[in-house]
Amino acid sequence: MSEALPTPYGLLGSITAPGDLKRLSNEQLTLLAAEIRDFLVAKVSRTGGHLGPNLGVVELTLALHRVFDSPRDRILFDTGHQAYVHKMVTGRQGGFDMLRQRGGLSGYPSQAESEHDLIENSHASTALSYADGIAKAFALRGEERHTVAVVGDGALTGGMCWEALNNIAAAKNRLVIVVNDNGRSYAPTIGGLADHLATLRLNPGYEKVLDLVKDALGSTPLIGRPAYEVLHAVKRGIKDAVSPQPMFEDLGLKYVGPVDGHDEQAMESALRKAKGFNQPVIVHAVTRKGYGYRPAEQDEADCLHGPGAFDPQTGALTAKPSVKWTNVFAEELVAIADERPDVVGITAAMAEPTGIAALAAKHPERVYDVGIAEQHAITSAAGLAMGGLHPVVALYSTFLNRAFDQVLLDVAMHRLPVTIVLDRAGITGPDGPSHYGIWDMSVFGVVPGLRIAAPRDATTLREEVREAIAVDDGPTIVRFPTGSVAADLPALRRVGPVDVLREDDRKDVLLVGVGAFAALGMQAAERIAEQGYGVTVVDPRWVRPVPIELAGLARGHRLVVTLEDGVRAGGVGDAVAAMLRDAGVHTPLRDFGVPGGFHAHGTRAEILAELGLTPQEVALAVTEAVSQIEEEHARL
């Protein structure tokens, strides 16, 4: 991956390891930064990926690798989507043609790719805790090594960061925290901390004024130096008046900044100063997301945070427009909110990606963006419900894992009407294992009183969101995948809450397709039927608790098959099997779902194919199973 690149990336192509940066002149560094931005736009425009965050950290990353000695000094990124430039200067430029594709570079740091990468979990607000532990380990082992955590200012809205800062300050180890302050996570950063950082960004003048006074008075004989000392004594008071610096220094953390994060020399100087302290230091770098690429700078929604393939000249996406699951939810939520003034929305720094932005545009006073703080989001929703409202909390499925305790004890135990809508459920593809939403049905299926819905198409999504918000005696979850919504699958009839999608005369297989996997069930059923077996395909719609009506349907079939876009262990298949046992139904069951483990990134179709979750493979396995049952019955 470290082969030389052709022009116009000649200088970039010569960088095969971080040490190569240290021989470059200031002029060469400026040229290299321009090449990196051109490279990022060219490569990400073809594969999709996190563009805006990486355009904003070019000079910052160059300075990091000129000051610190990776991998001896450990450099951690929070979140990892801002690590593309780090990948480039650690010899992986050649891998960007396969960025986020099967067998290619991960969109996040990856231990399998490089010794320069350490943490792979790309959930925000975690790096400071990793860094605290690493720095403590270095100190205990007597190793004079630095730990550096690059933390987006949006990540500082997460509670883990502040728990970590409290411990970092007390430990007094060699740890440099670079706050990459661009005023945004996906969208503009929300909350009191963001306001404080904005104040500091807008008031950097006192440092320059002090430097000018120092230069002037330092050249004045006799009175110059004493006068400067007096002024220096009030410097802290000036800072206290115009900035929130004491917020960090009161914790016992030294503070350097604010620094122009797009001035490589200024960043390098600040980092060298921080490194020299040999104790915890905050370096406050002010950057602009999307810097240097006009379409990203002008994108008000998220500065081209994570686009799909796009036209590098204009920034316009090249994929044909389609109806997305998120859009369907957003439209229905607004319609419900128009009818019900008690409905409010909550999101965790992701209003646009989760669809809550549509509600905010129509009813801004009824939407709360809490920052990257899922635990707070859920318990705040509990409070809203206690206050007589019906909150709808919209998150990515993977991020709800962080708030299990809050769902269990703060919401469910109080039987509160809180609806949680999970976008990006199931295998999501290019973002990799830390972003797959495959645990929700298993993890949250154990929560007493929680109902979980899995719509199969746009019509059932609208229907089940309405049903969830109508529940007034406990929490609900509605989960759906990413991407475009497939064509509607109409039901032949409904048995209780269960939709019957296909019903053959012969009753061999009852195939239970969960959510978007109902379509997979229908495709597999066609192939099973070609082998002479009759298949009934049903969509339970609500998977927790399991509808008891499935027991009656199962009694009339030889085999029950469950298909779910989630982990098998503790999933819907296990729940259906338990329900059948409790109901005294002895029909054997085969469950198909995502096996345990952390599965590599790729397209959703590629990953499902590798896991055997295709119509052909499911049909083959089911045909073999029902054939075996038929043979066993014939021998009796």
XYZ file of C-alpha atoms in Angstrom:
636
model
C 0.000 0.000 0.000
C 2.993 2.298 0.155
C 3.908 2.433 -3.541
C 4.673 5.852 -5.022
C 1.729 7.709 -6.468
C 1.755 9.426 -9.867
C 1.565 13.181 -10.230
C -0.155 15.333 -9.057
C 0.563 13.350 -5.882
C 4.350 13.143 -6.263
C 5.147 14.586 -2.860
C 2.413 12.592 -1.147
C 3.630 9.453 -2.883
C 7.037 9.899 -1.306
C 5.555 9.685 2.197
C 5.731 6.026 3.203
C 6.123 6.518 6.957
C 5.568 9.372 9.425
C 9.322 9.981 9.686
C 9.331 11.167 6.065
C 7.374 14.247 7.127
C 10.180 15.486 9.346
C 12.524 16.201 6.441
C 10.050 18.484 4.640
C 10.392 22.253 4.542
C 7.493 24.564 5.403
C 6.899 25.185 1.698
C 6.785 21.454 1.016
C 4.351 20.937 3.879
C 2.018 23.525 2.342
C 2.218 21.728 -1.006
C 1.685 18.361 0.680
C -1.455 19.630 2.432
C -2.878 20.732 -0.923
C -2.048 17.353 -2.483
C -3.715 15.546 0.409
C -6.935 17.534 -0.045
C -6.967 16.866 -3.783
C -6.324 13.187 -3.086
C -9.136 12.989 -0.523
C -11.676 14.558 -2.867
C -10.623 12.361 -5.800
C -10.700 9.091 -3.863
C -13.755 9.642 -1.655
C -15.766 10.910 -4.634
C -15.495 7.386 -6.096
C -16.034 5.231 -3.017
C -17.949 7.458 -0.624
C -16.713 8.018 2.896
C -16.066 10.655 5.546
C -14.849 13.636 3.570
C -15.618 16.788 5.568
C -13.978 15.692 8.851
C -10.747 14.712 7.099
C -10.454 17.861 5.013
C -10.515 19.697 8.344
C -7.603 17.844 9.996
C -4.910 17.879 7.300
C -2.451 20.316 8.880
C -3.344 19.101 12.366
C -2.423 15.516 11.423
C 0.812 16.546 9.703
C 1.847 18.459 12.826
C 0.989 15.489 15.059
C 3.261 13.174 13.120
C 6.101 15.703 12.981
C 6.042 16.234 16.754
C 5.276 12.732 18.022
C 6.881 9.425 17.051
C 4.126 6.995 16.094
C 3.776 4.140 16.877
C 6.048 4.531 19.916
C 3.881 7.478 20.899
C 0.265 6.334 20.589
C -2.086 8.568 18.596
C -5.803 7.904 19.102
C -8.689 9.441 17.145
C -12.161 10.150 18.535
C -13.965 9.441 16.397
C -11.966 7.379 13.948
C -13.661 8.805 10.892
C -11.149 11.700 11.031
C -8.172 9.342 10.561
C -7.919 9.244 6.737
C -4.962 11.660 6.672
C -3.310 9.596 9.411
C -3.705 6.545 7.161
C -2.162 8.419 4.242
C 0.987 9.520 6.087
C 1.473 6.051 7.568
C 1.907 4.492 4.124
C -1.587 3.494 3.084
C -2.257 5.859 0.184
C -2.406 2.994 -2.284
C -5.336 1.436 -0.443
C -7.718 4.334 -0.958
C -9.013 2.984 -4.257
C -10.748 0.314 -2.153
C -11.726 2.549 0.768
C -14.611 0.996 2.762
C -14.964 -1.785 0.183
C -14.674 -5.514 0.766
C -11.018 -6.371 1.258
C -9.965 -2.717 1.158
C -9.149 -0.023 3.697
C -11.464 0.420 6.639
C -13.066 3.819 7.073
C -11.772 3.797 10.654
C -8.459 2.918 12.309
C -7.713 -0.790 11.982
C -5.108 -2.848 13.802
C -5.036 -5.265 10.866
C -3.908 -2.462 8.555
C -1.090 -0.808 10.478
C 0.922 -0.736 13.669
C 0.031 2.971 13.815
C -3.637 2.120 14.528
C -4.729 1.018 17.968
C -8.425 1.485 18.775
C -11.024 0.321 16.269
C -14.245 1.089 18.120
C -15.477 4.286 16.498
C -18.206 5.226 18.925
C -17.579 8.785 20.064
C -16.315 9.941 23.467
C -14.236 6.845 24.214
C -10.677 7.813 23.255
C -9.876 9.739 26.442
C -10.634 6.680 28.545
C -8.412 4.530 26.315
C -5.728 7.220 26.533
C -5.954 7.385 30.325
C -5.344 3.649 30.586
C -2.534 3.613 28.024
C -0.733 6.526 29.711
C -1.047 4.834 33.094
C 0.381 1.623 31.644
C 3.355 3.491 30.158
C 4.007 5.194 33.510
C 3.758 1.985 35.516
C 6.133 0.220 33.137
C 8.593 3.113 33.335
C 8.316 3.899 29.611
C 8.838 7.526 28.572
C 6.206 7.555 25.845
C 3.418 9.997 25.070
C -0.231 9.276 24.461
C -2.137 11.670 22.209
C -5.918 11.736 21.840
C -7.450 13.772 19.012
C -10.988 14.505 20.163
C -13.633 16.201 18.059
C -15.414 18.903 20.009
C -18.685 17.052 19.425
C -17.268 14.067 21.320
C -16.783 16.307 24.356
C -20.562 16.416 24.706
C -20.369 12.764 25.805
C -20.204 12.014 29.516
C -17.372 9.482 29.196
C -15.035 12.300 28.155
C -15.611 14.117 31.422
C -15.242 10.995 33.513
C -11.945 10.410 31.740
C -10.751 14.025 32.130
C -11.300 13.803 35.867
C -9.020 10.770 36.056
C -6.472 12.054 33.552
C -5.952 15.226 35.580
C -5.393 13.240 38.761
C -2.913 10.820 37.168
C -0.486 13.515 35.869
C 0.875 11.309 33.057
C 2.277 12.220 29.615
C -1.002 12.736 27.807
C -1.818 15.367 25.192
C -5.474 15.983 24.332
C -6.035 17.773 21.035
C -9.531 19.239 20.921
C -10.388 19.474 17.234
C -12.872 22.290 17.549
C -14.819 22.808 14.338
C -18.099 23.601 16.082
C -19.697 20.466 14.640
C -20.153 16.745 15.121
C -22.423 15.891 12.199
C -24.286 19.147 12.568
C -23.314 22.165 14.689
C -22.280 21.048 18.168
C -24.975 21.499 20.779
C -24.816 22.501 24.440
C -23.093 24.604 27.048
C -19.618 23.245 26.282
C -20.055 24.191 22.632
C -21.041 27.705 23.662
C -17.956 27.960 25.896
C -15.628 26.797 23.136
C -17.238 29.230 20.722
C -16.542 32.023 23.201
C -12.909 31.000 23.333
C -12.661 30.709 19.555
C -13.955 34.226 19.159
C -11.664 35.785 21.770
C -8.084 34.801 20.943
C -6.856 38.373 20.773
C -5.594 38.636 24.330
C -2.607 36.374 23.529
C -1.562 38.504 20.560
C -2.013 41.703 22.546
C 0.136 40.331 25.353
C 2.854 39.336 22.890
C 2.880 42.830 21.370
C 3.121 44.424 24.815
C 5.914 42.054 25.779
C 7.913 42.941 22.661
C 7.415 46.665 23.192
C 8.169 46.778 26.903
C 10.953 44.236 26.704
C 12.996 46.699 24.616
C 12.497 49.535 27.129
C 15.365 49.791 29.650
C 14.755 49.629 33.403
C 10.972 49.847 33.475
C 10.268 47.465 30.618
C 10.758 44.106 32.330
C 9.038 45.013 35.639
C 6.080 46.440 33.753
C 5.793 43.285 31.657
C 5.823 41.122 34.779
C 2.931 43.135 36.182
C 0.986 42.648 32.960
C 1.801 38.933 32.929
C 0.431 38.654 36.438
C -2.984 39.805 35.248
C -2.918 37.550 32.191
C -4.777 34.783 33.995
C -7.408 37.241 35.106
C -7.881 38.440 31.528
C -8.265 34.848 30.344
C -10.769 34.091 33.070
C -12.827 37.068 31.962
C -12.973 36.278 28.254
C -12.676 32.501 28.029
C -13.690 29.222 29.648
C -10.067 28.146 30.093
C -10.586 27.640 33.843
C -13.043 24.865 32.941
C -9.973 22.777 32.065
C -7.379 24.321 34.351
C -9.586 23.912 37.405
C -9.411 20.178 36.702
C -5.635 20.431 36.858
C -5.111 20.310 33.089
C -2.777 22.711 31.339
C -4.273 24.521 28.382
C -2.671 25.665 25.103
C -4.662 27.633 22.577
C -6.732 28.454 20.781
C -4.542 27.537 17.793
C -5.362 27.841 14.095
C -5.659 24.189 13.162
C -5.001 24.983 9.504
C -1.650 26.621 10.259
C 0.750 23.680 10.351
C 3.580 25.649 11.924
C 1.330 27.077 14.643
C -0.064 23.615 15.358
C 3.417 22.151 15.486
C 4.591 24.839 17.893
C 1.604 24.261 20.187
C 2.110 20.503 20.170
C 5.823 20.795 20.942
C 4.986 23.060 23.854
C 2.400 20.572 25.089
C 4.793 17.656 24.685
C 7.397 19.450 26.754
C 5.138 19.673 29.809
C 5.274 15.875 30.331
C 1.856 15.977 31.986
C -1.778 16.235 30.829
C -2.317 19.138 28.414
C -5.289 20.349 26.382
C -4.381 21.754 22.949
C -7.347 23.648 21.547
C -7.199 23.572 17.723
C -9.764 25.596 15.805
C -10.567 24.030 12.426
C -13.225 24.157 9.743
C -14.942 20.980 8.662
C -14.597 20.566 4.897
C -11.753 23.120 4.748
C -10.227 23.695 1.321
C -13.022 22.158 -0.781
C -15.710 24.670 -1.619
C -18.663 22.243 -2.039
C -17.969 20.882 1.468
C -17.541 24.326 2.992
C -20.834 25.451 1.456
C -22.808 22.355 2.489
C -24.837 23.727 5.387
C -26.281 20.361 6.440
C -23.025 18.589 7.423
C -20.108 19.898 5.302
C -20.178 16.675 3.232
C -19.583 14.700 6.403
C -20.088 11.262 4.906
C -21.281 11.407 1.299
C -21.691 8.514 -1.078
C -19.989 8.727 -4.477
C -20.122 12.284 -5.813
C -18.986 14.559 -8.646
C -15.643 16.005 -7.467
C -16.230 19.201 -9.429
C -19.560 20.051 -7.839
C -19.925 17.811 -4.775
C -23.281 16.565 -6.107
C -24.072 12.926 -5.310
C -23.997 10.662 -8.357
C -26.444 8.014 -7.112
C -29.975 8.254 -8.411
C -32.437 9.640 -5.851
C -34.519 7.015 -4.075
C -36.904 6.797 -1.147
C -34.931 6.076 2.028
C -36.183 4.411 5.194
C -35.142 7.522 7.123
C -37.215 9.793 4.880
C -40.329 7.678 5.326
C -39.958 7.782 9.107
C -39.299 11.535 9.086
C -42.433 12.257 7.064
C -44.633 10.088 9.255
C -43.252 11.555 12.476
C -44.048 15.079 11.299
C -47.573 13.990 10.361
C -48.100 12.430 13.794
C -46.674 15.479 15.550
C -49.088 17.685 13.613
C -51.918 15.612 15.096
C -50.477 15.191 18.600
C -48.947 18.198 20.380
C -47.536 15.902 23.091
C -45.098 14.253 20.664
C -41.517 15.543 20.937
C -38.276 14.432 19.307
C -34.841 13.717 20.767
C -31.618 12.896 18.975
C -27.937 12.633 19.903
C -26.107 15.013 17.547
C -27.614 13.320 14.484
C -30.757 15.227 13.554
C -30.249 14.959 9.790
C -29.083 11.318 9.599
C -31.958 10.064 11.780
C -34.725 12.181 10.247
C -35.423 14.281 13.354
C -34.379 17.388 11.400
C -37.699 17.260 9.544
C -39.578 17.558 12.834
C -37.236 20.332 13.955
C -37.972 22.286 10.790
C -41.741 22.083 11.391
C -41.819 22.236 15.202
C -38.416 23.515 16.401
C -39.596 24.019 19.974
C -40.418 20.310 20.219
C -37.013 18.844 19.304
C -34.044 18.351 21.638
C -30.562 17.576 20.331
C -28.625 16.482 23.414
C -25.228 16.022 21.770
C -23.368 12.725 21.730
C -25.030 11.543 24.925
C -27.274 8.549 24.363
C -27.570 7.685 28.041
C -28.752 11.191 28.850
C -31.082 11.115 25.834
C -32.946 8.084 27.154
C -33.268 9.250 30.759
C -34.200 12.763 29.629
C -36.896 11.103 27.519
C -38.074 9.340 30.663
C -38.400 12.723 32.331
C -40.330 14.117 29.385
C -42.708 11.158 29.583
C -43.129 11.719 33.322
C -44.024 15.283 32.428
C -46.897 14.159 30.208
C -45.246 14.098 26.785
C -44.518 11.251 24.384
C -40.852 11.463 23.386
C -39.532 9.841 20.212
C -35.793 9.171 20.509
C -34.146 8.664 17.112
C -30.725 6.979 17.126
C -28.618 4.629 15.064
C -29.159 1.093 16.319
C -25.504 0.599 17.243
C -25.533 3.626 19.546
C -28.493 2.477 21.639
C -26.225 -0.250 23.035
C -24.627 2.468 25.149
C -27.865 3.163 26.988
C -29.069 -0.298 27.979
C -29.229 0.505 31.691
C -31.261 3.638 31.020
C -33.771 1.769 28.852
C -34.048 -1.032 31.412
C -34.287 0.865 34.696
C -35.081 4.482 33.874
C -37.755 3.852 31.245
C -39.061 0.276 31.304
C -39.177 -0.148 35.084
C -41.314 2.983 35.271
C -43.518 1.738 32.383
C -43.022 5.037 30.578
C -44.320 5.737 27.059
C -41.035 6.403 25.271
C -40.626 5.417 21.630
C -37.105 4.671 20.400
C -36.629 4.640 16.635
C -33.513 2.809 15.481
C -32.093 3.714 12.093
C -29.326 1.632 10.453
C -30.487 -1.608 12.083
C -28.952 -4.862 10.899
C -25.855 -5.205 8.724
C -25.118 -1.705 7.479
C -22.048 -2.376 5.327
C -19.139 0.000 4.642
C -18.809 1.486 8.137
C -17.819 -1.874 9.574
C -18.520 -3.866 12.734
C -18.631 -1.012 15.253
C -21.529 0.475 13.306
C -23.573 -2.647 12.550
C -26.981 -2.566 14.213
C -27.214 -6.295 14.812
C -27.553 -6.428 18.608
C -30.737 -4.479 19.337
C -33.303 -7.295 19.113
C -31.126 -9.600 21.201
C -29.897 -7.121 23.819
C -33.152 -5.251 24.350
C -35.348 -8.303 23.978
C -34.738 -9.065 27.653
C -36.205 -5.753 28.858
C -39.548 -6.396 30.614
C -42.498 -4.607 29.064
C -40.565 -3.368 26.014
C -42.247 -3.924 22.650
C -40.082 -4.135 19.497
C -41.410 -3.620 15.969
C -39.567 -4.433 12.737
C -41.334 -3.012 9.650
C -40.704 -4.673 6.292
C -41.483 -1.776 3.947
C -42.595 1.855 3.804
C -46.258 1.113 4.504
C -45.566 -1.005 7.582
C -42.989 1.504 8.812
C -45.603 4.248 8.832
C -48.113 1.898 10.424
C -45.798 0.609 13.157
C -44.455 4.047 14.083
C -48.055 5.101 14.679
C -48.777 1.962 16.693
C -45.646 2.529 18.800
C -46.487 6.129 19.612
C -50.019 5.059 20.521
C -48.649 2.835 23.309
C -49.073 4.649 26.643
C -48.060 2.040 29.216
C -44.441 1.268 28.384
C -41.540 1.752 25.967
C -41.430 0.760 22.324
C -38.705 0.304 19.729
C -39.158 0.561 15.968
C -36.088 -0.604 14.018
C -35.328 -0.443 10.306
C -32.254 -0.804 8.047
C -30.287 1.737 6.059
C -30.619 2.652 2.418
C -33.503 2.598 -0.013
C -36.876 1.115 0.842
C -37.819 -1.861 -1.318
C -41.225 -2.230 -2.932
C -44.120 -2.880 -0.583
C -44.954 -6.488 0.266
C -48.749 -6.568 0.722
C -50.265 -9.059 3.123
C -52.826 -11.667 2.086
C -54.421 -11.521 5.525
C -53.633 -10.695 9.126
C -53.740 -13.094 12.078
C -53.708 -10.927 15.187
C -50.677 -8.681 14.619
C -49.076 -11.163 12.190
C -49.173 -10.533 8.437
C -49.445 -13.582 6.185
C -47.531 -12.807 2.992
C -47.644 -16.193 1.233
C -49.781 -19.257 1.863
C -49.453 -22.511 -0.114
C -51.994 -25.310 0.101
C -49.383 -27.725 1.373
C -48.141 -26.849 4.892
C -44.501 -27.858 5.150
C -42.599 -24.738 6.206
C -43.693 -21.747 8.276
C -41.144 -19.080 7.368
C -41.020 -16.108 9.764
C -39.352 -13.145 8.055
C -38.387 -10.346 10.439
C -38.521 -6.781 9.124
C -36.620 -6.225 5.897
C -35.835 -9.960 5.839
C -39.470 -10.644 4.947
C -38.421 -10.032 1.339
C -35.617 -12.572 1.758
C -38.212 -15.008 3.079
C -40.427 -14.528 0.050
C -37.516 -15.103 -2.337
C -36.385 -18.210 -0.470
C -39.974 -19.523 -0.425
C -40.117 -19.456 -4.223
C -37.066 -21.708 -4.409
C -38.326 -24.044 -1.686
C -41.659 -24.376 -3.462
C -39.844 -25.373 -6.662
C -38.731 -28.487 -4.757
C -42.323 -29.457 -4.127
C -42.725 -28.153 -0.574
C -45.436 -25.782 0.588
C -44.399 -22.587 2.355
C -46.282 -20.085 4.481
C -44.430 -16.787 4.850
C -45.387 -14.492 7.697
C -44.154 -11.163 9.050
C -44.771 -10.908 12.816
C -44.432 -7.093 12.622
C -43.967 -6.923 16.416
C -41.182 -9.327 17.403
C -41.014 -8.687 21.160
C -43.003 -10.013 22.803
C -43.425 -12.785 20.226
C -47.033 -12.884 18.981
C -48.760 -15.963 20.416
C -50.527 -16.369 17.074
C -47.304 -17.853 15.691
C -47.876 -20.906 17.895
C -51.167 -21.692 16.192
C -49.616 -21.258 12.761
C -46.606 -23.403 13.703
C -48.795 -26.338 14.811
C -49.911 -26.937 11.246
C -46.423 -27.087 9.714
C -43.500 -29.521 9.719
C -40.782 -26.907 10.237
C -40.578 -23.343 11.507
C -37.847 -21.119 10.043
C -36.910 -17.679 11.351
C -34.953 -15.090 9.334
C -33.597 -12.027 11.137
C -31.115 -9.254 10.387
C -29.590 -9.492 13.850
C -27.425 -11.802 15.921
C -28.818 -15.291 16.388
C -27.801 -15.582 20.053
C -30.753 -14.349 22.074
C -32.461 -13.098 18.944
C -35.952 -13.506 17.541
C -35.327 -17.140 16.631
C -34.521 -17.964 20.254
C -37.576 -16.036 21.416
C -39.883 -17.856 18.984
C -38.457 -21.211 20.043
C -39.073 -20.371 23.709
C -42.628 -19.262 22.967
C -43.352 -22.495 21.075
C -42.011 -24.579 23.962
C -44.133 -22.639 26.428
C -47.193 -23.143 24.228
C -46.556 -26.894 23.979
C -45.815 -26.742 20.233
C -43.144 -29.261 19.266
C -42.590 -28.253 15.648
C -38.808 -28.115 15.067
C -37.257 -24.728 14.377
C -34.290 -23.518 12.295
C -33.083 -19.985 12.923
C -31.115 -17.937 10.412
C -29.404 -14.735 11.450
C -26.045 -13.079 11.901
C -23.526 -15.379 13.601
C -21.510 -14.094 16.537
C -18.317 -12.179 15.847
C -17.176 -8.876 14.342
C -17.675 -9.056 10.600
C -15.496 -7.052 8.223
C -16.815 -4.113 6.228
C -18.188 -4.367 2.705
C -21.512 -3.820 0.996
C -24.567 -5.164 2.763
C -25.110 -7.678 -0.062
C -21.502 -8.917 0.124
C -21.632 -9.440 3.862
C -25.001 -11.193 3.805
C -23.747 -13.474 1.036
C -20.661 -14.368 3.073
C -22.898 -15.147 6.059
C -25.118 -17.414 3.974
C -28.115 -15.093 4.216
C -29.182 -15.234 0.570
C -32.345 -16.704 -0.979
C -30.376 -19.550 -2.554
C -28.524 -20.626 0.571
C -31.499 -20.257 2.887
C -33.678 -22.236 0.449
C -31.064 -24.988 0.173
C -30.704 -25.321 3.947
C -34.469 -25.301 4.515
C -35.117 -27.807 1.729
C -32.543 -30.166 3.202
C -34.048 -29.774 6.686
C -37.650 -30.407 5.649
C -36.564 -33.284 3.418
C -34.828 -34.890 6.392
C -37.953 -34.440 8.520
C -40.014 -36.026 5.745
C -37.650 -39.009 5.578
C -37.747 -39.467 9.364
C -41.554 -39.446 9.359
C -41.566 -41.995 6.546
C -39.433 -44.374 8.650
C -41.825 -44.197 11.605
